[in-house]
PDB file of C-alpha atoms in Angstrom:
ATOM      1  CA  UNK A 240       0.000   0.000   0.000  1.00 61.00           C
ATOM      2  CA  UNK A 241       1.236   3.443  -0.898  1.00 61.00           C
ATOM      3  CA  UNK A 242       2.510   5.356   2.113  1.00 63.00           C
ATOM      4  CA  UNK A 243       2.324   2.444   4.584  1.00 71.00           C
ATOM      5  CA  UNK A 244       5.088   2.771   7.179  1.00 82.00           C
ATOM      6  CA  UNK A 245       5.945   0.443  10.069  1.00 90.00           C
ATOM      7  CA  UNK A 246       4.385   2.986  12.425  1.00 88.00           C
ATOM      8  CA  UNK A 247       1.154   2.984  10.415  1.00 87.00           C
ATOM      9  CA  UNK A 248       1.039  -0.801  10.398  1.00 90.00           C
ATOM     10  CA  UNK A 249       1.439  -0.942  14.183  1.00 94.00           C
ATOM     11  CA  UNK A 250      -1.211   1.745  14.615  1.00 93.00           C
ATOM     12  CA  UNK A 251      -3.579  -0.293  12.415  1.00 94.00           C
ATOM     13  CA  UNK A 252      -3.041  -3.356  14.626  1.00 96.00           C
ATOM     14  CA  UNK A 253      -3.684  -1.427  17.830  1.00 97.00           C
ATOM     15  CA  UNK A 254      -6.670   0.391  16.362  1.00 97.00           C
ATOM     16  CA  UNK A 255      -8.269  -2.780  15.053  1.00 97.00           C
ATOM     17  CA  UNK A 256      -7.833  -4.539  18.378  1.00 97.00           C
ATOM     18  CA  UNK A 257      -9.227  -1.619  20.371  1.00 97.00           C
ATOM     19  CA  UNK A 258     -12.067  -0.979  17.923  1.00 97.00           C
ATOM     20  CA  UNK A 259     -13.387  -4.527  17.830  1.00 97.00           C
ATOM     21  CA  UNK A 260     -12.964  -5.119  21.573  1.00 96.00           C
ATOM     22  CA  UNK A 261     -14.777  -1.907  22.467  1.00 96.00           C
ATOM     23  CA  UNK A 262     -17.519  -2.554  19.918  1.00 96.00           C
ATOM     24  CA  UNK A 263     -18.093  -6.031  21.340  1.00 94.00           C
ATOM     25  CA  UNK A 264     -18.111  -4.873  24.956  1.00 94.00           C
ATOM     26  CA  UNK A 265     -20.457  -1.922  24.451  1.00 94.00           C
ATOM     27  CA  UNK A 266     -22.857  -3.888  22.230  1.00 93.00           C
ATOM     28  CA  UNK A 267     -22.904  -6.789  24.658  1.00 90.00           C
ATOM     29  CA  UNK A 268     -23.718  -4.405  27.504  1.00 91.00           C
ATOM     30  CA  UNK A 269     -26.512  -2.797  25.479  1.00 88.00           C
ATOM     31  CA  UNK A 270     -28.103  -5.994  24.167  1.00 83.00           C
ATOM     32  CA  UNK A 271     -27.219  -8.384  26.961  1.00 82.00           C
ATOM     33  CA  UNK A 272     -25.109 -11.519  26.850  1.00 69.00           C
ATOM     34  CA  UNK A 273     -28.048 -13.803  26.029  1.00 64.00           C
ATOM     35  CA  UNK A 274     -27.245 -16.461  23.440  1.00 54.00           C
ATOM     36  CA  UNK A 275     -30.452 -15.469  21.662  1.00 56.00           C
ATOM     37  CA  UNK A 276     -28.754 -12.266  20.468  1.00 66.00           C
ATOM     38  CA  UNK A 277     -25.861 -11.856  18.109  1.00 80.00           C
ATOM     39  CA  UNK A 278     -23.987  -8.956  19.669  1.00 87.00           C
ATOM     40  CA  UNK A 279     -21.024  -8.790  17.307  1.00 92.00           C
ATOM     41  CA  UNK A 280     -21.171  -9.564  13.575  1.00 95.00           C
ATOM     42  CA  UNK A 281     -18.217 -10.803  11.543  1.00 95.00           C
ATOM     43  CA  UNK A 282     -18.299  -8.003   8.910  1.00 97.00           C
ATOM     44  CA  UNK A 283     -17.068  -5.598  11.609  1.00 97.00           C
ATOM     45  CA  UNK A 284     -13.691  -7.326  11.456  1.00 97.00           C
ATOM     46  CA  UNK A 285     -13.376  -6.414   7.786  1.00 97.00           C
ATOM     47  CA  UNK A 286     -14.650  -2.889   8.481  1.00 98.00           C
ATOM     48  CA  UNK A 287     -11.945  -2.491  11.123  1.00 98.00           C
ATOM     49  CA  UNK A 288      -9.242  -3.467   8.611  1.00 97.00           C
ATOM     50  CA  UNK A 289     -10.336  -0.681   6.272  1.00 97.00           C
ATOM     51  CA  UNK A 290     -10.910   1.912   8.991  1.00 97.00           C
ATOM     52  CA  UNK A 291      -7.592   1.445  10.770  1.00 96.00           C
ATOM     53  CA  UNK A 292      -5.272   0.280   7.976  1.00 93.00           C
ATOM     54  CA  UNK A 293      -6.425   2.650   5.182  1.00 92.00           C
ATOM     55  CA  UNK A 294      -8.348   5.462   6.912  1.00 93.00           C
ATOM     56  CA  UNK A 295      -7.955   7.683   3.843  1.00 88.00           C
ATOM     57  CA  UNK A 296      -9.876   5.250   1.631  1.00 91.00           C
ATOM     58  CA  UNK A 297     -13.337   6.348   0.442  1.00 91.00           C
ATOM     59  CA  UNK A 298     -14.477   2.821   1.342  1.00 95.00           C
ATOM     60  CA  UNK A 299     -13.521   3.383   4.999  1.00 96.00           C
ATOM     61  CA  UNK A 300     -15.303   6.674   5.692  1.00 96.00           C
ATOM     62  CA  UNK A 301     -18.051   6.885   8.356  1.00 98.00           C
ATOM     63  CA  UNK A 302     -20.982   6.923   5.936  1.00 98.00           C
ATOM     64  CA  UNK A 303     -19.512   3.958   4.078  1.00 97.00           C
ATOM     65  CA  UNK A 304     -19.001   1.967   7.290  1.00 98.00           C
ATOM     66  CA  UNK A 305     -22.383   2.718   8.849  1.00 98.00           C
ATOM     67  CA  UNK A 306     -24.514   3.082   5.727  1.00 98.00           C
ATOM     68  CA  UNK A 307     -22.837   0.236   3.866  1.00 98.00           C
ATOM     69  CA  UNK A 308     -23.320  -2.286   6.657  1.00 98.00           C
ATOM     70  CA  UNK A 309     -26.868  -1.256   7.596  1.00 98.00           C
ATOM     71  CA  UNK A 310     -28.160  -0.958   4.027  1.00 98.00           C
ATOM     72  CA  UNK A 311     -26.622  -4.294   3.060  1.00 98.00           C
ATOM     73  CA  UNK A 312     -28.090  -6.018   6.093  1.00 98.00           C
ATOM     74  CA  UNK A 313     -31.516  -4.605   5.209  1.00 98.00           C
ATOM     75  CA  UNK A 314     -31.177  -5.987   1.692  1.00 98.00           C
ATOM     76  CA  UNK A 315     -30.097  -9.348   3.083  1.00 98.00           C
ATOM     77  CA  UNK A 316     -33.049  -9.602   5.469  1.00 98.00           C
ATOM     78  CA  UNK A 317     -35.491  -8.659   2.719  1.00 98.00           C
ATOM     79  CA  UNK A 318     -34.077 -11.206   0.306  1.00 98.00           C
ATOM     80  CA  UNK A 319     -34.038 -13.939   2.980  1.00 97.00           C
ATOM     81  CA  UNK A 320     -37.752 -13.381   3.596  1.00 96.00           C
ATOM     82  CA  UNK A 321     -38.650 -13.529  -0.090  1.00 97.00           C
ATOM     83  CA  UNK A 322     -36.312 -16.168  -1.546  1.00 98.00           C
ATOM     84  CA  UNK A 323     -36.603 -19.613   0.114  1.00 96.00           C
ATOM     85  CA  UNK A 324     -33.462 -21.131  -1.410  1.00 97.00           C
ATOM     86  CA  UNK A 325     -30.335 -20.156   0.604  1.00 96.00           C
ATOM     87  CA  UNK A 326     -27.880 -20.500  -2.274  1.00 97.00           C
ATOM     88  CA  UNK A 327     -29.938 -18.294  -4.607  1.00 98.00           C
ATOM     89  CA  UNK A 328     -30.807 -15.882  -1.797  1.00 98.00           C
ATOM     90  CA  UNK A 329     -27.109 -15.504  -0.939  1.00 98.00           C
ATOM     91  CA  UNK A 330     -26.223 -14.418  -4.444  1.00 98.00           C
ATOM     92  CA  UNK A 331     -29.165 -12.042  -4.785  1.00 98.00           C
ATOM     93  CA  UNK A 332     -28.470 -10.516  -1.361  1.00 98.00           C
ATOM     94  CA  UNK A 333     -24.831  -9.742  -2.124  1.00 98.00           C
ATOM     95  CA  UNK A 334     -25.606  -8.465  -5.616  1.00 98.00           C
ATOM     96  CA  UNK A 335     -28.462  -6.342  -4.303  1.00 98.00           C
ATOM     97  CA  UNK A 336     -26.257  -4.973  -1.542  1.00 98.00           C
ATOM     98  CA  UNK A 337     -23.631  -3.876  -4.068  1.00 98.00           C
ATOM     99  CA  UNK A 338     -26.280  -2.072  -6.100  1.00 98.00           C
ATOM    100  CA  UNK A 339     -27.845  -0.406  -3.051  1.00 98.00           C
ATOM    101  CA  UNK A 340     -24.505   0.745  -1.661  1.00 98.00           C
ATOM    102  CA  UNK A 341     -23.425   2.092  -5.031  1.00 97.00           C
ATOM    103  CA  UNK A 342     -26.635   4.094  -5.482  1.00 98.00           C
ATOM    104  CA  UNK A 343     -26.450   5.478  -1.932  1.00 98.00           C
ATOM    105  CA  UNK A 344     -22.726   6.285  -2.252  1.00 96.00           C
ATOM    106  CA  UNK A 345     -21.765   4.133   0.731  1.00 97.00           C
ATOM    107  CA  UNK A 346     -19.851   1.343  -1.012  1.00 96.00           C
ATOM    108  CA  UNK A 347     -18.169  -0.740   1.691  1.00 98.00           C
ATOM    109  CA  UNK A 348     -16.840  -4.260   0.934  1.00 97.00           C
ATOM    110  CA  UNK A 349     -17.801  -5.722   4.341  1.00 98.00           C
ATOM    111  CA  UNK A 350     -21.391  -4.805   3.450  1.00 98.00           C
ATOM    112  CA  UNK A 351     -21.426  -7.850   1.206  1.00 98.00           C
ATOM    113  CA  UNK A 352     -20.669  -9.977   4.256  1.00 98.00           C
ATOM    114  CA  UNK A 353     -23.425  -8.224   6.214  1.00 98.00           C
ATOM    115  CA  UNK A 354     -25.933  -9.093   3.491  1.00 98.00           C
ATOM    116  CA  UNK A 355     -24.701 -12.686   3.411  1.00 98.00           C
ATOM    117  CA  UNK A 356     -24.898 -12.969   7.204  1.00 97.00           C
ATOM    118  CA  UNK A 357     -28.532 -11.884   7.082  1.00 97.00           C
ATOM    119  CA  UNK A 358     -29.237 -14.836   4.796  1.00 97.00           C
ATOM    120  CA  UNK A 359     -27.146 -17.628   6.319  1.00 96.00           C
ATOM    121  CA  UNK A 360     -26.529 -16.305   9.840  1.00 93.00           C
ATOM    122  CA  UNK A 361     -28.552 -19.000  11.569  1.00 91.00           C
ATOM    123  CA  UNK A 362     -31.405 -18.992  14.091  1.00 90.00           C
ATOM    124  CA  UNK A 363     -30.192 -15.947  16.047  1.00 88.00           C
ATOM    125  CA  UNK A 364     -30.204 -13.776  12.929  1.00 92.00           C
ATOM    126  CA  UNK A 365     -33.528 -15.166  11.719  1.00 90.00           C
ATOM    127  CA  UNK A 366     -35.143 -14.500  15.094  1.00 89.00           C
ATOM    128  CA  UNK A 367     -33.908 -10.900  15.048  1.00 91.00           C
ATOM    129  CA  UNK A 368     -35.641 -10.289  11.696  1.00 93.00           C
ATOM    130  CA  UNK A 369     -35.824  -6.627  10.661  1.00 96.00           C
ATOM    131  CA  UNK A 370     -34.097  -5.622  13.901  1.00 95.00           C
ATOM    132  CA  UNK A 371     -30.871  -7.297  12.746  1.00 96.00           C
ATOM    133  CA  UNK A 372     -29.747  -4.378  10.510  1.00 97.00           C
ATOM    134  CA  UNK A 373     -30.095  -2.015  13.485  1.00 96.00           C
ATOM    135  CA  UNK A 374     -29.200  -4.295  16.408  1.00 92.00           C
ATOM    136  CA  UNK A 375     -26.479  -5.436  16.260  1.00 94.00           C
ATOM    137  CA  UNK A 376     -25.254  -4.366  12.793  1.00 97.00           C
ATOM    138  CA  UNK A 377     -26.039  -0.652  13.038  1.00 97.00           C
ATOM    139  CA  UNK A 378     -24.992  -0.419  16.673  1.00 96.00           C
ATOM    140  CA  UNK A 379     -21.734  -2.252  15.896  1.00 97.00           C
ATOM    141  CA  UNK A 380     -20.988   0.097  12.996  1.00 98.00           C
ATOM    142  CA  UNK A 381     -21.707   3.261  14.995  1.00 98.00           C
ATOM    143  CA  UNK A 382     -19.535   2.194  17.934  1.00 97.00           C
ATOM    144  CA  UNK A 383     -16.695   1.094  15.640  1.00 98.00           C
ATOM    145  CA  UNK A 384     -16.856   4.371  13.713  1.00 98.00           C
ATOM    146  CA  UNK A 385     -16.846   6.448  16.904  1.00 98.00           C
ATOM    147  CA  UNK A 386     -13.851   4.470  18.113  1.00 97.00           C
ATOM    148  CA  UNK A 387     -12.094   5.073  14.797  1.00 97.00           C
ATOM    149  CA  UNK A 388     -12.677   8.828  14.958  1.00 97.00           C
ATOM    150  CA  UNK A 389     -11.347   8.993  18.523  1.00 97.00           C
ATOM    151  CA  UNK A 390      -8.406   6.709  17.819  1.00 96.00           C
ATOM    152  CA  UNK A 391      -7.286   8.551  14.695  1.00 95.00           C
ATOM    153  CA  UNK A 392      -7.533  11.903  16.461  1.00 95.00           C
ATOM    154  CA  UNK A 393      -4.862  10.514  18.783  1.00 94.00           C
ATOM    155  CA  UNK A 394      -2.821   8.822  16.034  1.00 90.00           C
ATOM    156  CA  UNK A 395      -2.873  12.087  14.012  1.00 86.00           C
ATOM    157  CA  UNK A 396      -4.450  10.531  10.933  1.00 85.00           C
ATOM    158  CA  UNK A 397      -7.187  12.385   9.094  1.00 88.00           C
ATOM    159  CA  UNK A 398     -10.438  10.537   9.816  1.00 94.00           C
ATOM    160  CA  UNK A 399     -12.984  11.222   8.464  1.00 95.00           C
ATOM    161  CA  UNK A 400     -10.453  11.839   5.739  1.00 90.00           C
ATOM    162  CA  UNK A 401     -10.091  15.301   4.252  1.00 86.00           C
ATOM    163  CA  UNK A 402      -7.228  16.135   1.876  1.00 74.00           C
ATOM    164  CA  UNK A 403      -4.681  18.479   3.439  1.00 66.00           C
ATOM    165  CA  UNK A 404      -4.958  21.642   1.368  1.00 62.00           C
ATOM    166  CA  UNK A 405      -1.721  22.931   2.845  1.00 58.00           C
ATOM    167  CA  UNK A 406       0.059  19.958   1.254  1.00 54.00           C
ATOM    168  CA  UNK A 407      -0.848  21.168  -2.247  1.00 52.00           C
ATOM    169  CA  UNK A 408       2.165  22.538  -4.108  1.00 52.00           C
ATOM    170  CA  UNK A 409       1.759  24.731  -7.167  1.00 52.00           C
ATOM    171  CA  UNK A 410       4.247  23.993  -9.941  1.00 48.00           C
ATOM    172  CA  UNK A 411       5.153  25.882 -13.069  1.00 50.00           C
ATOM    173  CA  UNK A 412       4.972  24.132 -16.420  1.00 45.00           C
ATOM    174  CA  UNK A 413       8.757  24.297 -16.580  1.00 41.00           C
ATOM    175  CA  UNK A 414       8.888  22.166 -13.422  1.00 55.00           C
ATOM    176  CA  UNK A 415       6.951  19.368 -15.099  1.00 57.00           C
ATOM    177  CA  UNK A 416       9.764  16.842 -15.230  1.00 61.00           C
ATOM    178  CA  UNK A 417       9.701  13.047 -15.018  1.00 64.00           C
ATOM    179  CA  UNK A 418       9.843  11.918 -11.404  1.00 63.00           C
ATOM    180  CA  UNK A 419      11.812   9.138  -9.769  1.00 66.00           C
ATOM    181  CA  UNK A 420      10.328   6.485  -7.474  1.00 66.00           C
ATOM    182  CA  UNK A 421      12.168   8.141  -4.584  1.00 73.00           C
ATOM    183  CA  UNK A 422      10.238  11.348  -5.326  1.00 75.00           C
ATOM    184  CA  UNK A 423       6.972   9.452  -5.012  1.00 70.00           C
ATOM    185  CA  UNK A 424       8.077   7.928  -1.707  1.00 73.00           C
ATOM    186  CA  UNK A 425       9.043  11.376  -0.405  1.00 78.00           C
ATOM    187  CA  UNK A 426       5.670  12.814  -1.428  1.00 76.00           C
ATOM    188  CA  UNK A 427       3.832   9.990   0.355  1.00 71.00           C
ATOM    189  CA  UNK A 428       5.957  10.579   3.452  1.00 75.00           C
ATOM    190  CA  UNK A 429       4.987  14.269   3.346  1.00 75.00           C
ATOM    191  CA  UNK A 430       1.276  13.380   3.380  1.00 73.00           C
ATOM    192  CA  UNK A 431       1.636  10.853   6.192  1.00 72.00           C
ATOM    193  CA  UNK A 432      -1.303   8.744   5.012  1.00 73.00           C
ATOM    194  CA  UNK A 433      -1.754   5.176   3.800  1.00 76.00           C
ATOM    195  CA  UNK A 434      -3.607   4.773   0.503  1.00 76.00           C
ATOM    196  CA  UNK A 435      -5.240   1.620  -0.839  1.00 72.00           C
ATOM    197  CA  UNK A 436      -3.280   1.707  -4.073  1.00 72.00           C
ATOM    198  CA  UNK A 437       0.175   0.348  -4.810  1.00 72.00           C
ATOM    199  CA  UNK A 438       3.059   2.808  -5.386  1.00 74.00           C
ATOM    200  CA  UNK A 439       3.526   1.269  -8.850  1.00 76.00           C
ATOM    201  CA  UNK A 440      -0.092   1.948  -9.853  1.00 74.00           C
ATOM    202  CA  UNK A 441       0.128   5.435  -8.371  1.00 76.00           C
ATOM    203  CA  UNK A 442       3.259   6.152 -10.382  1.00 76.00           C
ATOM    204  CA  UNK A 443       1.606   4.866 -13.551  1.00 79.00           C
ATOM    205  CA  UNK A 444      -1.405   7.094 -12.880  1.00 74.00           C
ATOM    206  CA  UNK A 445       0.830  10.144 -12.524  1.00 77.00           C
ATOM    207  CA  UNK A 446       2.572   9.257 -15.789  1.00 78.00           C
ATOM    208  CA  UNK A 447      -0.791   9.149 -17.567  1.00 77.00           C
ATOM    209  CA  UNK A 448      -1.836  12.461 -16.008  1.00 77.00           C
ATOM    210  CA  UNK A 449       1.416  14.053 -17.227  1.00 78.00           C
ATOM    211  CA  UNK A 450       0.891  12.569 -20.698  1.00 77.00           C
ATOM    212  CA  UNK A 451      -2.659  13.906 -21.027  1.00 81.00           C
ATOM    213  CA  UNK A 452      -1.677  17.299 -19.606  1.00 78.00           C
ATOM    214  CA  UNK A 453       1.095  17.618 -22.202  1.00 78.00           C
ATOM    215  CA  UNK A 454      -1.291  16.473 -24.945  1.00 76.00           C
ATOM    216  CA  UNK A 455      -3.858  19.067 -23.881  1.00 80.00           C
ATOM    217  CA  UNK A 456      -1.296  21.866 -23.974  1.00 81.00           C
ATOM    218  CA  UNK A 457      -0.389  20.964 -27.566  1.00 82.00           C
ATOM    219  CA  UNK A 458      -3.972  21.279 -28.783  1.00 71.00           C
TER     220      UNK A 458
END
């Protein structure tokens, strides 16, 4: 991942551990420890990876985490009630969740798991019915997001992510020279963020931007 330092990797580990543990404890306290309730859903583990490892990713922002999980779980519950065949319902639920998240601009990969859990989650999920998207999924997502905001305020990462306008550097056309990989590494170090794109792909993107900018100037 572009910009990922050892410090960022350690912070991601600590953040993920704290986020999931706190989410489980608070949700368990709110819903009770009864076996009849699912108080922590597996998709939160995947949400934590995004939130703490790549907090600058559009897929890891608060609306994506909360909206993506809740909307997908709603789709999953609806499909499970309508389609009696688990295998078919699983596919429709995940596909429907992708469409719903895309339209609502809250695309979040763990949402696919939330939709799938609503279909094949077992008796506890079935008994929860339409409450499942709110309790525990919505509650989990809200607590995890709040933990992420607090944690990243301490770790000095921008979350919810906003580009640092002070990091923008204006350059004259005469400065538009090919860059070296070390220049890209230095620029990433300046920003202090981890991005969910490889340095190689990022470098290739910059090359294409430079190509099209030069082509536009010739027109």
